[in-house]
Coordinates of C-alpha atoms and ligand atoms in Angstrom, one line a residue:
M13 CA -90.3 215.5 -43.8
M14 CA -91.1 216.2 -47.5
L15 CA -89.7 213.9 -50.2
L16 CA -89.0 215.0 -53.7
I17 CA -88.4 212.4 -56.4
K18 CA -86.8 213.9 -59.4
G19 CA -85.9 212.8 -63.0
G20 CA -87.8 209.5 -63.1
T21 CA -90.6 208.1 -65.3
L22 CA -93.9 207.6 -63.7
V23 CA -95.4 204.3 -64.7
T24 CA -99.0 203.6 -63.8
H25 CA -101.6 201.1 -65.1
E26 CA -102.6 203.5 -67.8
E27 CA -99.6 205.5 -68.8
S28 CA -95.8 206.2 -68.6
R29 CA -94.5 209.8 -68.5
K30 CA -91.6 211.6 -67.1
A31 CA -92.4 213.8 -64.0
D32 CA -91.2 214.9 -60.6
L33 CA -93.2 213.9 -57.6
L34 CA -93.5 215.7 -54.2
C35 CA -94.7 213.8 -51.2
D36 CA -95.7 215.1 -47.7
N37 CA -97.3 213.7 -44.7
G38 CA -97.7 210.2 -46.3
K39 CA -99.4 211.6 -49.4
I40 CA -98.4 212.6 -53.0
I41 CA -99.0 216.3 -53.1
Q42 CA -97.7 217.4 -56.4
I43 CA -96.8 215.9 -59.8
G44 CA -95.1 218.0 -62.4
A45 CA -92.1 219.0 -64.4
D46 CA -88.9 220.6 -62.6
L47 CA -90.6 220.6 -59.1
S48 CA -88.5 222.1 -56.2
A49 CA -89.0 222.1 -52.5
P50 CA -86.1 223.6 -50.5
D51 CA -86.8 221.6 -47.3
A52 CA -87.5 218.2 -49.0
E53 CA -85.3 215.1 -49.0
V54 CA -84.4 214.7 -52.7
I55 CA -84.1 211.3 -54.4
D56 CA -82.5 211.4 -57.9
A57 CA -84.6 208.8 -60.0
T58 CA -82.9 209.5 -63.3
G59 CA -83.1 206.5 -65.6
K60 CA -85.5 204.8 -63.1
L61 CA -89.2 204.0 -63.1
I62 CA -91.6 205.1 -60.4
M63 CA -94.5 202.8 -59.9
P64 CA -97.2 202.3 -57.2
G65 CA -95.9 200.1 -54.4
G66 CA -96.9 196.6 -54.8
I67 CA -100.0 195.2 -53.1
D68 CA -99.9 191.5 -52.3
P69 CA -103.5 190.3 -51.8
H70 CA -102.5 186.9 -50.3
T71 CA -100.0 186.4 -47.4
H72 CA -100.0 184.4 -44.3
M73 CA -97.6 186.0 -41.7
Q74 CA -97.2 184.2 -38.4
L75 CA -100.0 181.8 -39.4
P76 CA -100.7 178.9 -36.9
F77 CA -101.1 176.0 -39.4
M78 CA -100.6 172.3 -39.5
G79 CA -99.3 172.1 -36.0
T80 CA -96.8 174.9 -36.2
V81 CA -96.6 178.6 -36.9
A82 CA -95.1 180.3 -40.0
K83 CA -91.7 181.5 -39.6
D84 CA -92.2 185.0 -41.1
D85 CA -94.1 187.2 -38.7
F86 CA -95.5 190.6 -39.5
A87 CA -92.0 192.2 -38.8
S88 CA -89.8 189.9 -41.0
G89 CA -92.5 189.3 -43.6
T90 CA -93.2 193.0 -44.3
A91 CA -89.5 193.7 -44.2
A92 CA -89.1 191.2 -47.1
A93 CA -92.2 192.8 -48.8
L94 CA -90.5 196.2 -48.7
A95 CA -87.3 194.7 -50.0
G96 CA -89.2 193.6 -53.0
G97 CA -91.1 196.8 -53.5
T98 CA -94.4 195.8 -51.9
T99 CA -95.9 198.3 -49.6
T100 CA -99.1 196.7 -48.6
I101 CA -100.1 193.1 -47.8
I102 CA -103.5 191.7 -47.4
D103 CA -103.2 188.9 -44.9
F104 CA -105.8 186.3 -43.7
V105 CA -107.3 186.1 -40.2
I106 CA -108.2 182.4 -40.0
P107 CA -110.4 181.7 -36.9
S108 CA -110.3 178.2 -35.6
P109 CA -113.7 176.3 -36.1
Q110 CA -116.1 177.6 -33.3
Q111 CA -113.7 180.6 -32.5
S112 CA -115.2 184.0 -32.5
L113 CA -114.2 186.0 -35.6
L114 CA -113.9 189.2 -33.8
E115 CA -111.6 187.5 -31.2
A116 CA -109.4 186.0 -34.0
Y117 CA -109.4 189.4 -35.9
Q118 CA -108.2 191.2 -32.6
Q119 CA -105.5 188.5 -32.3
W120 CA -104.2 189.2 -35.8
R121 CA -104.3 193.0 -35.2
D122 CA -102.2 192.5 -32.2
W123 CA -99.6 190.4 -34.1
S124 CA -99.4 192.7 -36.9
E125 CA -98.6 195.8 -34.7
K126 CA -94.9 195.2 -35.5
A127 CA -95.3 195.5 -39.3
H128 CA -92.9 197.5 -41.3
A129 CA -95.3 197.9 -44.2
N130 CA -99.1 198.5 -44.5
Y131 CA -101.5 195.6 -44.0
S132 CA -105.2 194.8 -44.2
F133 CA -107.1 191.5 -43.6
H134 CA -109.3 189.1 -45.2
V135 CA -111.2 187.0 -42.6
A136 CA -111.9 183.2 -43.1
I137 CA -115.2 181.6 -42.6
T138 CA -114.2 178.3 -41.1
W139 CA -117.6 177.4 -39.4
W140 CA -121.2 178.7 -39.4
D141 CA -124.0 179.7 -37.2
D142 CA -125.9 182.9 -36.6
S143 CA -123.2 184.5 -34.5
V144 CA -120.7 184.2 -37.5
A145 CA -123.2 186.1 -39.7
K146 CA -123.5 188.8 -37.0
E147 CA -119.7 189.1 -36.5
M148 CA -119.2 189.4 -40.4
T149 CA -121.4 192.3 -40.2
T150 CA -119.5 194.0 -37.4
L151 CA -116.2 193.2 -39.3
V152 CA -117.5 195.0 -42.4
K153 CA -119.3 197.9 -40.7
E154 CA -116.9 198.6 -37.9
H155 CA -113.4 197.2 -38.9
G156 CA -112.8 197.8 -42.5
V157 CA -112.9 194.1 -43.6
N158 CA -114.6 193.8 -47.1
S159 CA -113.7 190.2 -48.0
F160 CA -114.1 186.8 -46.5
K161 CA -112.2 183.6 -47.4
H162 CA -113.4 180.1 -47.8
F163 CA -111.1 177.1 -47.7
M164 CA -112.7 174.4 -49.8
A165 CA -109.9 172.1 -48.8
Y166 CA -108.5 171.1 -45.5
K167 CA -111.0 168.5 -44.3
N168 CA -111.3 168.0 -40.5
A169 CA -109.7 171.4 -40.1
I170 CA -110.8 174.7 -41.7
M171 CA -112.7 173.4 -44.8
A172 CA -115.9 175.3 -45.7
T173 CA -118.4 172.8 -46.9
D174 CA -121.2 173.8 -49.4
D175 CA -123.7 174.8 -46.7
I176 CA -121.1 177.1 -45.3
L177 CA -120.3 178.5 -48.7
V178 CA -124.1 179.2 -49.5
A179 CA -124.7 180.8 -46.1
S180 CA -121.5 183.0 -46.1
F181 CA -121.8 184.0 -49.9
T182 CA -125.3 185.1 -49.2
Q183 CA -124.2 187.2 -46.2
C184 CA -121.3 188.6 -48.3
L185 CA -123.8 189.8 -50.8
E186 CA -125.9 191.3 -48.1
L187 CA -123.0 193.2 -46.8
G188 CA -121.3 194.2 -50.0
A189 CA -118.2 192.1 -49.3
V190 CA -116.3 189.9 -51.7
P191 CA -116.3 186.1 -51.0
T192 CA -113.0 184.6 -51.9
V193 CA -112.2 180.8 -52.3
H194 CA -109.2 178.4 -52.1
A195 CA -110.7 176.1 -54.7
E196 CA -109.7 172.5 -54.1
N197 CA -112.1 169.7 -53.4
G198 CA -111.2 168.7 -49.9
E199 CA -112.9 165.3 -50.0
L200 CA -111.0 164.3 -53.1
V201 CA -107.7 165.6 -51.5
F202 CA -108.4 163.6 -48.2
H203 CA -109.3 160.4 -50.4
L204 CA -106.3 160.7 -52.5
Q205 CA -103.9 161.4 -49.6
Q206 CA -105.0 158.1 -48.0
K207 CA -104.7 156.3 -51.2
M208 CA -101.1 157.4 -51.7
L209 CA -100.2 156.5 -48.1
Q210 CA -101.7 153.0 -48.6
K211 CA -99.5 152.6 -51.7
G212 CA -96.4 153.4 -49.6
M213 CA -96.1 156.8 -51.3
N214 CA -95.2 159.0 -48.3
G215 CA -92.7 161.4 -49.7
P216 CA -93.2 164.9 -51.2
E217 CA -93.6 163.4 -54.6
A218 CA -97.0 162.2 -53.4
H219 CA -98.2 165.7 -52.6
P220 CA -99.1 166.8 -56.2
L221 CA -100.6 163.4 -56.9
S222 CA -103.0 163.9 -54.0
R223 CA -104.1 167.2 -55.5
P224 CA -104.4 166.8 -59.3
S225 CA -105.6 169.7 -61.4
S226 CA -109.1 168.2 -61.7
V227 CA -109.5 168.7 -57.9
E228 CA -109.0 172.4 -58.4
G229 CA -111.1 172.5 -61.5
E230 CA -114.1 170.9 -59.8
A231 CA -113.9 173.2 -56.7
A232 CA -113.6 176.3 -59.1
N233 CA -116.6 175.3 -61.1
R234 CA -118.6 174.6 -57.9
A235 CA -117.7 177.8 -56.2
I236 CA -118.4 179.8 -59.4
S237 CA -121.8 178.2 -59.8
I238 CA -122.7 178.7 -56.3
A239 CA -121.8 182.4 -56.6
K240 CA -123.8 182.6 -59.8
T241 CA -126.9 181.0 -58.3
L242 CA -126.8 183.5 -55.5
G243 CA -126.0 186.4 -57.6
A244 CA -122.7 187.1 -55.6
P245 CA -119.4 188.1 -57.1
I246 CA -116.5 185.8 -56.4
Y247 CA -112.7 186.0 -56.2
L248 CA -110.6 182.8 -56.7
V249 CA -107.3 182.8 -55.0
H250 CA -104.1 181.2 -56.3
V251 CA -105.6 179.9 -59.6
S252 CA -103.0 177.3 -60.6
T253 CA -104.6 175.2 -63.4
E254 CA -106.0 175.5 -66.9
E255 CA -109.2 174.0 -65.6
A256 CA -109.8 176.8 -63.2
A257 CA -108.8 179.6 -65.5
D258 CA -111.1 178.2 -68.1
A259 CA -114.0 178.2 -65.6
I260 CA -113.3 181.8 -64.8
R261 CA -113.1 182.8 -68.5
Y262 CA -116.4 181.0 -69.2
A263 CA -118.1 182.7 -66.4
K264 CA -116.9 186.1 -67.2
D265 CA -117.8 185.5 -70.9
H266 CA -121.4 184.8 -69.6
G267 CA -121.5 188.0 -67.7
Q268 CA -120.5 186.9 -64.1
T269 CA -118.5 189.0 -61.8
V270 CA -115.5 186.7 -61.2
F271 CA -112.0 187.6 -60.3
G272 CA -108.9 185.4 -60.4
E273 CA -105.6 185.7 -58.8
V274 CA -102.4 183.9 -59.9
L275 CA -99.1 183.3 -57.7
A276 CA -95.7 184.3 -59.1
G277 CA -94.6 180.8 -58.1
H278 CA -97.3 179.1 -60.3
L279 CA -96.3 181.1 -63.2
V280 CA -92.7 180.0 -63.2
V281 CA -92.2 176.9 -61.1
D282 CA -93.4 173.4 -62.3
D283 CA -94.1 170.1 -60.6
S284 CA -90.6 168.6 -61.4
V285 CA -89.5 170.1 -58.1
Y286 CA -91.2 167.3 -56.2
Q287 CA -89.0 164.7 -57.9
N288 CA -85.9 166.3 -56.5
T289 CA -83.9 163.5 -54.8
D290 CA -83.0 165.8 -51.9
W291 CA -86.0 165.4 -49.5
E292 CA -85.5 168.9 -48.0
T293 CA -85.6 170.7 -51.3
A294 CA -88.7 168.6 -52.5
A295 CA -90.4 169.4 -49.2
A296 CA -89.6 173.0 -49.4
H297 CA -92.0 173.2 -52.5
V298 CA -94.8 171.7 -50.7
M299 CA -97.7 174.2 -50.9
S300 CA -101.4 173.9 -51.9
P301 CA -102.3 174.1 -54.7
P302 CA -99.1 172.4 -55.7
F303 CA -96.8 173.3 -58.5
R304 CA -98.2 171.9 -61.8
P305 CA -97.0 170.4 -65.1
K306 CA -95.7 173.0 -67.3
H307 CA -98.6 173.3 -69.7
H308 CA -100.5 174.9 -67.0
Q309 CA -98.0 177.8 -66.8
D310 CA -98.7 178.6 -70.3
A311 CA -102.4 178.6 -69.6
L312 CA -102.0 180.9 -66.7
W313 CA -99.8 183.3 -68.6
K314 CA -102.5 183.4 -71.4
A315 CA -105.2 184.0 -68.8
V316 CA -103.1 186.8 -67.5
Q317 CA -102.7 188.3 -70.9
A318 CA -106.4 187.9 -71.6
G319 CA -107.5 189.5 -68.3
T320 CA -109.0 186.2 -67.0
L321 CA -106.6 186.6 -64.1
Q322 CA -106.4 190.1 -62.8
T323 CA -104.1 190.0 -59.8
T324 CA -100.7 188.5 -58.7
A325 CA -100.0 187.4 -55.2
T326 CA -97.6 185.0 -53.4
D327 CA -99.5 183.0 -50.7
H328 CA -96.3 183.8 -48.6
C329 CA -96.4 181.3 -45.8
A330 CA -92.9 180.5 -44.8
F331 CA -91.9 177.2 -43.1
C332 CA -88.2 176.4 -42.4
T333 CA -86.5 173.0 -43.0
E334 CA -87.1 171.9 -39.4
Q335 CA -90.8 172.6 -39.7
K336 CA -91.0 170.8 -42.9
A337 CA -89.4 167.9 -41.4
M338 CA -92.7 167.4 -39.4
G339 CA -93.7 165.3 -42.4
K340 CA -90.6 163.3 -43.0
E341 CA -92.6 160.0 -42.7
D342 CA -95.8 161.2 -44.0
F343 CA -96.1 163.9 -46.8
T344 CA -99.6 165.0 -45.5
K345 CA -97.9 166.4 -42.3
I346 CA -95.5 168.6 -44.2
P347 CA -96.6 172.1 -43.4
N348 CA -98.0 173.6 -46.6
G349 CA -96.4 176.9 -47.7
T350 CA -93.6 178.8 -49.6
A351 CA -92.2 182.3 -49.4
G352 CA -92.3 184.9 -52.2
V353 CA -93.5 188.3 -51.0
E354 CA -90.1 189.7 -51.8
E355 CA -89.6 188.2 -55.1
R356 CA -93.0 188.6 -56.8
L357 CA -92.5 191.9 -58.5
M358 CA -89.0 191.0 -59.8
V359 CA -90.2 187.5 -61.1
L360 CA -93.1 189.1 -62.9
W361 CA -91.1 191.9 -64.3
D362 CA -88.4 189.5 -65.6
K363 CA -90.6 186.7 -67.0
G364 CA -93.5 189.0 -67.9
V365 CA -92.2 192.4 -69.1
N366 CA -88.8 191.4 -70.3
S367 CA -90.1 188.5 -72.2
G368 CA -92.9 190.8 -73.8
K369 CA -95.8 188.9 -72.4
I370 CA -97.0 192.0 -70.6
T371 CA -96.3 195.7 -70.8
A372 CA -94.9 197.7 -67.9
N373 CA -98.3 199.3 -67.5
E374 CA -100.0 195.9 -67.3
F375 CA -97.3 195.0 -64.8
V376 CA -98.4 197.8 -62.5
A377 CA -102.2 196.8 -62.9
L378 CA -101.3 193.1 -62.1
T379 CA -99.0 193.8 -59.1
S380 CA -101.0 196.7 -57.6
T381 CA -103.8 198.6 -59.3
N382 CA -106.3 195.7 -59.9
T383 CA -105.9 194.4 -56.4
A384 CA -106.6 198.0 -55.2
K385 CA -109.7 198.1 -57.3
I386 CA -111.1 194.8 -56.4
F387 CA -110.6 195.2 -52.7
N388 CA -111.5 198.8 -52.7
L389 CA -108.2 200.6 -51.8
Y390 CA -108.1 202.5 -55.2
P391 CA -107.2 205.2 -55.9
Q392 CA -105.8 205.8 -52.3
K393 CA -103.4 202.8 -53.2
G394 CA -102.5 201.4 -56.6
S395 CA -102.3 204.8 -58.3
I396 CA -99.9 207.8 -58.6
R397 CA -101.9 211.0 -58.4
E398 CA -102.1 213.9 -56.2
G399 CA -103.8 213.1 -52.9
A400 CA -103.0 209.3 -53.2
D401 CA -100.9 207.5 -50.5
A402 CA -97.2 207.9 -51.2
D403 CA -96.6 204.2 -51.4
L404 CA -94.1 203.8 -54.3
V405 CA -91.3 201.7 -55.6
I406 CA -88.4 203.1 -57.6
W407 CA -87.4 200.5 -60.1
D408 CA -84.2 200.0 -62.0
P409 CA -84.9 198.1 -65.2
E410 CA -81.3 197.8 -66.0
Q411 CA -80.0 196.2 -62.8
S412 CA -79.9 192.4 -62.4
K413 CA -80.0 190.2 -59.4
T414 CA -79.8 186.5 -58.6
L415 CA -82.5 185.4 -56.3
S416 CA -81.4 183.2 -53.4
A417 CA -82.3 182.2 -49.9
K418 CA -78.9 183.3 -48.9
S419 CA -79.7 187.0 -49.6
H420 CA -83.4 187.1 -49.0
W421 CA -85.2 188.7 -46.0
S422 CA -87.5 185.9 -45.2
N423 CA -86.6 183.8 -42.2
I424 CA -86.3 180.6 -44.0
E425 CA -83.4 178.7 -45.6
H426 CA -84.9 178.0 -49.0
S427 CA -86.4 179.9 -51.9
I428 CA -88.6 178.4 -54.7
F429 CA -86.8 181.0 -57.0
E430 CA -83.3 179.9 -55.9
G431 CA -80.7 180.7 -58.5
M432 CA -83.1 182.6 -60.9
T433 CA -81.5 185.7 -62.3
V434 CA -83.7 188.6 -63.0
S435 CA -83.3 191.9 -64.7
G436 CA -85.2 194.8 -63.2
V437 CA -85.1 195.3 -59.5
P438 CA -86.5 197.7 -56.8
V439 CA -83.9 200.1 -55.6
T440 CA -85.9 202.2 -53.2
T441 CA -89.4 201.6 -51.7
I442 CA -91.3 204.4 -50.2
C443 CA -94.1 203.6 -47.7
N444 CA -96.4 206.3 -46.3
G445 CA -94.2 209.0 -47.7
K446 CA -91.0 207.7 -46.1
V447 CA -88.1 205.8 -47.5
A448 CA -88.6 202.4 -46.1
F449 CA -86.0 200.5 -48.0
D450 CA -83.2 201.7 -49.9
N451 CA -80.3 199.9 -51.8
G452 CA -80.4 196.7 -49.6
K453 CA -81.1 198.6 -46.3
L454 CA -84.3 198.3 -44.3
L455 CA -85.0 201.9 -43.0
A456 CA -88.6 201.3 -41.9
E457 CA -89.1 200.5 -38.2
Q458 CA -91.4 197.9 -36.7
G459 CA -94.8 199.6 -36.3
D460 CA -94.3 202.0 -39.2
G461 CA -96.9 199.8 -41.2
Q462 CA -100.5 201.1 -40.9
Y463 CA -103.7 199.0 -40.8
V464 CA -105.6 199.7 -43.9
K465 CA -109.4 199.6 -43.6
R466 CA -111.4 198.7 -46.6
A467 CA -115.1 199.8 -47.1
P468 CA -117.5 197.5 -49.0
Y469 CA -117.1 198.1 -52.7
A470 CA -120.2 200.0 -53.9
P471 CA -119.8 200.1 -57.7
F472 CA -119.9 196.5 -58.5
Y473 CA -122.4 195.8 -55.9
Q474 CA -124.8 198.5 -57.5
A475 CA -124.3 196.8 -60.9
L476 CA -125.1 193.4 -59.3
E477 CA -128.2 194.8 -57.6
K478 CA -129.5 196.2 -60.7
R479 CA -128.9 192.9 -62.4
L480 CA -130.6 191.0 -59.7
S481 CA -133.6 193.3 -59.5
L482 CA -134.0 192.9 -63.3
A483 CA -134.1 189.2 -62.7
E484 CA -136.7 189.4 -59.7
P485 CA -139.1 186.4 -60.0
K486 CA -142.8 187.5 -60.6
P487 CA -145.8 185.3 -60.0
V488 CA -148.0 184.7 -63.1
D489 CA -151.1 186.9 -63.1
R490 CA -153.9 184.4 -63.4
N491 CA -156.8 186.7 -62.8
Ligands
DUC12 N1 -101.7 176.8 -48.9 C1 -100.6 176.8 -48.5 O1 -99.6 176.3 -49.2 N2 -100.3 177.4 -47.3 C2 -101.1 178.1 -46.5 C3 -102.5 177.8 -46.9 C4 -102.8 177.4 -48.1 O2 -103.8 177.3 -48.6
ZN13 ZN1 -105.0 178.7 -50.2
ZN14 ZN1 -103.1 181.1 -48.7

């Protein structure tokens, strides 16, 4: 059925203007003044903003992790996404060490069939041999994967050591895929965790002490240096410290292709949460990297404003109170993860746009367009133009809401944004040309979400190739 949205203001990463919008067959087919279509379902968007649906480049639905499985699966997690105006998530396939990448990818594709919203996958490189390189090629050429993830932390589990980073970044460069990193020095984390436990520090307050900002700074600098040496681009997920943001800014200033992502949580929550005298509340905030002392928030906002960090995400990885209790006697066993896929846009609008830190157009860039560009979904997604996918959010900048686990769609009993009142909320979310969420009601069905293939991103690879060929070493002619 056709969908006609009338009377609203279109807000994209480049402009804001009043226009009607007609969608059919999952696509935007016409944009203009006073459009009419007799058979269409009409939405009155007077006084509202119409923006590209959010794209969350970092979620973990149904992730098997630290001895349990994340509570939000692809059904509940994408329902929460739609409730918050996000129409596409990029989740992570994380093969166990020695597991075939293709086998793990197929497992995640099976799990994600029940998604209400669109989804795509990064694939993690957790081990290395020639078969991994071969399967990366198959994933890029046949399955629409154009990014690979490397955990520099989680020693004795999924940690990618330097030899793996070098081999995998080299293969990414060959394939035109983007290497991404979780930048924390896993050796230091392991060492500091043991030290904390030896001191009798076994509660959640020890978690941030085992992962200080220098642990992230070291790994960020190392990953960026490795990428620089190989001539590969690099994307740092969940940048949470001034040190890592500085490393990205320095590299960009020196001509390197580096991208940085920041989580809504890291922008607004600080490390005082780990001092909460209620164990469950403190443990509910255990995620990695941890929430940081407040001055990092200021540095992150400045990095967002300066363009050092281009994307916002959530790392949505929901563990309930019972699961968190696995670490009651030992903080290193608390499953790492928090939710946020529903709240990201509202938090960023309220703390970013309402406070004057960013414009509405920059909000669109940060929540949708930049991710679409980096991971090669643009302009199909992340834009409002004829021919683009009809993934949209209708936003009421005047409406307020108090965020709470009591009313969120995630399957867990706590929220890192508990009690925060935000102004500016999504009222209707349109996914693949259909109203998927409207005024508190989920209308999408399980399976409505579509798998989104992503081709390798030619433009920045072409630029890199040119740069690399200019820098080709030449032997000295001694004749
Ligand atoms: N950090 C988390 O908090 N959860 C999942 C994985 C990660 O890196
Ligand atoms: Zn991570
Ligand atoms: Zn993550």
